[in-house]
Amino acid sequence: MNTWNDLKYVETVVIDNINLAQDAFILRFKRNFSFKAGQVVGLGVKTDIEPRLYSIASGENDEYIEILYTEKLDGKLTPMLSILRKGDKILVTNPFGTFTEYSDSPVCISTGTGIAPFISMIKSGKGTNPTFIHGIRTPEYFYFEDILREKLKDNYTQCCSGLNSPKFFNGRVTKYLTENPVNPSKKYYLCGVAEMVVEVRDILISKGIPYGNIISEIYF
Amino acid sequence: MSQDIKEKISLYGLTLSEISAIVKEEGLPNFAAKQITEWLYKKDIDSIDEMTNLSLKSREQLKQKYIIGLTPSMKVMESIDGTKKYLFKTGTNNFIEAAYLPETDRATLCVSTQAGCKMGCLFCMTGKQGFQANLTTNEILNQLRSISEFRNVSNLVYMGMGEPFDNIDNVLSSLEIITSEWGYAWSPKRVTVSSIGIIPAMQTFLEKSNCHLAISLHNPFDDERRQMMPIQNVYPIQKVITEIKKADLGRQQRVSFEYIMFDGINDTDRHIKEMVKLLGGLKCRVNLIRFHAIPGTPLNGTPDARIIEFRNALTAKGVFTTVRASRGQDIQAACGLLSTKEMVKK
Ligand SMILES: Cc1cc2nc3c(=O)[nH]c(=O)nc-3n(C[C@H](O)[C@H](O)[C@H](O)COP(=O)(O)OP(=O)(O)OC[C@H]3O[C@@H](n4cnc5c(N)ncnc54)[C@H](O)[C@@H]3O)c2cc1C
Ligand code: SF4
């Protein structure tokens, strides 16, 4: 299938491809469109591989676009993304998606790279007084923790399932939510893989959060 | 299964062009490809030895690397209404289900396309088990081939576990085998693929297949659909419908919309009005589906009387609407109830 034919896309230039952790990268490239925090773009390096979707991780007013991604060794696109260098060309679709409207005091929950739309929201100064709960396996994947600590202070909770330490909650996000109170008057925004989203949604619903107060983005 | 068998490639589920490539690679005469597809898809053989119009040498050669690759179901459950649910093992340790629904004038088989699903719809049991794997073309078609009612099946619906358009390549190959002259040679009118509307793959499907398309609509309002179906954030139903309206549908290709009825949630007059607005100008049918409550989901089914009113109101406004008969509820074979979560945990 060649989906690129049906899409509006541009070729743009890589500014940097920063290796954050073993298999995690931030791809930074020149921007030639405006977008809303929470939107996604389709990315590719050539048109014979259909575009993969990525949440934009930079702020609405930043000079460039950033994508946070992990390399899947058996994947088609990410091994090609991980070898991109400054000056290389990539294909980027117009931004789209509507995971963009945040209430006041939103509770944002994500695992892994599911942090991307929330970091874009925070960098863009949207979503007043957000709370953020981030789950990862080992501490090197606490992406953007400096910004989050600085901006959110006590409203930032780190859950680490693969290493016990007094520095963060020891266990998965689901364990954290099971053991801690939730607030039925707040809106919950979930982002990440389906397993996490459906498990967290079930826990929140079982704790009295109306399903209409839970909005999810799934990285399928 | 022995190590030997595991490493061999299944011929069942390969398209003519894939089999032609094998025939070429093995140095068999070109016409052997058609002979093989005939054995596989018309004569329903179970072993390469039965391909008697291939030379003994060719058969022995094929057997070195290939098997037919049929997998019997592990378990069958039968409902009081005659519906049967078949359980199959796929991949390394995944489980999927297919539902056989006999009626007086036809028999429908509902097949799965993935073990689990990534789409996380609020009202769906399959969604609750997360994603395990895409099914291969062999595994999709094996659900048809390996049930005892195989030759009685008149209609095939891709509405079981998983999102077909998240496994578009294998789904398209299976449709090619079902509808090609060299394959089962079914009319595409007998096959319906159901999707929540992943637009790029839907466009590919509409370009390449004449089979019917069913879209899971469930709510015409953007904000309300988003609360139940995360896909709405990425591929909103309004855009899905715009794309369908733009597509050049085959003369006999039908589009329908599935609409599970949730009490007080998507069954109001407001929803009727919006449905009429959304579907206006599109030749289509709406199928209303009773909701079977699932554990941990804060949704209830609309009472039957309201379902009928809803149907009548839509039909009166020019949107042809039917109510889908509920089947196999006692064996969890009804729409949205297929799940192998318990087996995934083991
Ligand atoms: C809305 C949205 C936003 C997203 N945002 C991000 C983001 O911000 N950051 C990010 O890192 N990712 C994001 N993703 C995921 C991303 O789109 C890609 O899926 C991911 O990067 C993998 O791409 P790939 O081409 O390397 O792997 P693919 O080739 O797509 O494979 C992905 C994985 O699936 C497995 N797989 C592939 N084919 C099959 C098959 N037939 N059967 C079984 N398994 C198979 C592979 O082994 C691999 O592990 C997002 C997805 C969506 C839908
Ligand atoms: S309704 Fe379909 S797409 Fe949604 S979770 Fe269930 S199987 Fe997946």
CSV table of N, CA and C and ligand atoms in Angstrom, one decimal, chain A residues 198 201, chain B residues 113-114 116-128 159-164 194-198 216 218 228-231 260 335-336 338, ligand 2:
chain,number,residue,atom,x,y,z
A,198,VAL,N,-6.1,0.5,28.6
A,198,VAL,CA,-7.3,-0.2,29.0
A,198,VAL,C,-7.2,-0.6,30.5
A,201,ARG,N,-7.7,2.7,32.5
A,201,ARG,CA,-9.1,3.1,32.4
A,201,ARG,C,-10.0,2.2,33.3
B,113,THR,N,-9.0,-11.4,13.1
B,113,THR,CA,-7.8,-11.0,12.3
B,113,THR,C,-6.6,-10.7,13.2
B,114,GLN,N,-6.8,-10.6,14.5
B,114,GLN,CA,-5.7,-10.4,15.4
B,114,GLN,C,-6.0,-11.2,16.7
B,116,GLY,N,-6.2,-10.6,20.2
B,116,GLY,CA,-6.3,-9.3,21.0
B,116,GLY,C,-6.5,-8.2,20.0
B,117,CYS,N,-6.4,-7.0,20.6
B,117,CYS,CA,-6.6,-5.8,19.7
B,117,CYS,C,-5.9,-4.6,20.4
B,118,LYS,N,-5.5,-3.6,19.6
B,118,LYS,CA,-4.8,-2.5,20.1
B,118,LYS,C,-5.7,-1.3,20.3
B,119,MET,N,-7.0,-1.4,19.9
B,119,MET,CA,-7.8,-0.2,19.8
B,119,MET,C,-8.5,0.3,21.0
B,120,GLY,N,-8.6,-0.6,22.0
B,120,GLY,CA,-9.1,-0.2,23.3
B,120,GLY,C,-10.5,0.4,23.4
B,121,CYS,N,-11.4,-0.1,22.6
B,121,CYS,CA,-12.8,0.4,22.7
B,121,CYS,C,-13.4,0.1,24.1
B,122,LEU,N,-14.1,1.0,24.7
B,122,LEU,CA,-14.5,0.8,26.0
B,122,LEU,C,-15.5,-0.3,26.2
B,123,PHE,N,-16.2,-0.7,25.2
B,123,PHE,CA,-17.3,-1.6,25.3
B,123,PHE,C,-17.0,-3.0,24.9
B,124,CYS,N,-15.7,-3.3,24.7
B,124,CYS,CA,-15.3,-4.5,24.0
B,124,CYS,C,-14.4,-5.4,24.8
B,125,MET,N,-14.8,-6.7,24.9
B,125,MET,CA,-14.0,-7.7,25.6
B,125,MET,C,-12.7,-7.9,25.0
B,126,THR,N,-12.6,-7.9,23.7
B,126,THR,CA,-11.3,-8.2,23.0
B,126,THR,C,-10.4,-7.1,23.4
B,127,GLY,N,-10.9,-5.8,23.3
B,127,GLY,CA,-10.0,-4.7,23.6
B,127,GLY,C,-9.4,-4.8,25.0
B,128,LYS,N,-10.1,-5.4,25.9
B,128,LYS,CA,-9.6,-5.5,27.3
B,128,LYS,C,-8.5,-6.5,27.4
B,159,MET,N,-15.4,-9.7,11.7
B,159,MET,CA,-15.9,-8.9,12.8
B,159,MET,C,-15.5,-9.6,14.2
B,160,GLY,N,-14.6,-10.6,14.1
B,160,GLY,CA,-14.2,-11.2,15.3
B,160,GLY,C,-13.2,-10.4,16.1
B,161,MET,N,-12.2,-11.1,16.7
B,161,MET,CA,-11.2,-10.4,17.5
B,161,MET,C,-10.3,-9.6,16.6
B,162,GLY,N,-10.0,-8.4,17.1
B,162,GLY,CA,-9.0,-7.5,16.4
B,162,GLY,C,-9.6,-6.6,15.4
B,163,GLU,N,-8.8,-5.7,14.9
B,163,GLU,CA,-9.1,-4.6,14.0
B,163,GLU,C,-8.5,-5.0,12.6
B,164,PRO,N,-9.4,-5.4,11.7
B,164,PRO,CA,-8.8,-5.9,10.4
B,164,PRO,C,-7.9,-4.9,9.7
B,194,SER,N,-15.2,-5.5,8.7
B,194,SER,CA,-15.7,-4.5,9.6
B,194,SER,C,-14.5,-3.8,10.3
B,195,SER,N,-14.6,-2.4,10.4
B,195,SER,CA,-13.4,-1.7,10.9
B,195,SER,C,-13.9,-0.5,11.7
B,196,ILE,N,-13.1,0.0,12.6
B,196,ILE,CA,-13.4,1.2,13.3
B,196,ILE,C,-13.0,2.5,12.5
B,197,GLY,N,-12.4,2.2,11.3
B,197,GLY,CA,-12.1,3.3,10.4
B,197,GLY,C,-10.7,3.9,10.5
B,198,ILE,N,-9.7,3.0,10.3
B,198,ILE,CA,-8.3,3.5,10.2
B,198,ILE,C,-8.1,3.9,8.7
B,216,SER,N,-17.7,0.7,12.3
B,216,SER,CA,-18.2,0.8,13.6
B,216,SER,C,-18.4,2.2,14.0
B,218,HIS,N,-21.2,3.8,16.2
B,218,HIS,CA,-21.5,3.8,17.7
B,218,HIS,C,-21.8,5.2,18.3
B,228,MET,N,-15.5,6.7,24.1
B,228,MET,CA,-15.6,5.3,24.0
B,228,MET,C,-14.6,4.6,23.1
B,229,MET,N,-14.1,5.4,22.1
B,229,MET,CA,-13.3,4.8,21.1
B,229,MET,C,-12.0,5.7,20.8
B,230,PRO,N,-10.9,5.4,21.5
B,230,PRO,CA,-9.7,6.3,21.3
B,230,PRO,C,-9.4,6.6,19.9
B,231,ILE,N,-9.7,5.8,18.9
B,231,ILE,CA,-9.3,6.0,17.5
B,231,ILE,C,-9.9,7.3,17.0
B,260,ILE,N,-23.8,0.0,18.1
B,260,ILE,CA,-24.2,-0.7,19.3
B,260,ILE,C,-25.0,0.2,20.2
B,335,CYS,N,-21.5,-10.3,19.5
B,335,CYS,CA,-20.7,-9.1,19.1
B,335,CYS,C,-20.0,-8.5,20.3
B,336,GLY,N,-18.7,-8.3,20.2
B,336,GLY,CA,-17.9,-7.6,21.3
B,336,GLY,C,-17.6,-8.5,22.5
B,338,LEU,N,-16.1,-11.7,22.2
B,338,LEU,CA,-15.0,-12.6,22.0
B,338,LEU,C,-13.7,-12.2,22.8
C,2,SF4,S1,-14.4,-3.1,19.0
C,2,SF4,FE1,-13.0,-3.9,17.4
C,2,SF4,S2,-11.5,-2.3,17.3
C,2,SF4,FE2,-12.5,-1.9,19.2
C,2,SF4,S3,-11.3,-3.0,20.7
C,2,SF4,FE3,-12.9,-4.4,20.1
C,2,SF4,S4,-12.0,-5.6,18.5
C,2,SF4,FE4,-10.7,-3.8,18.7
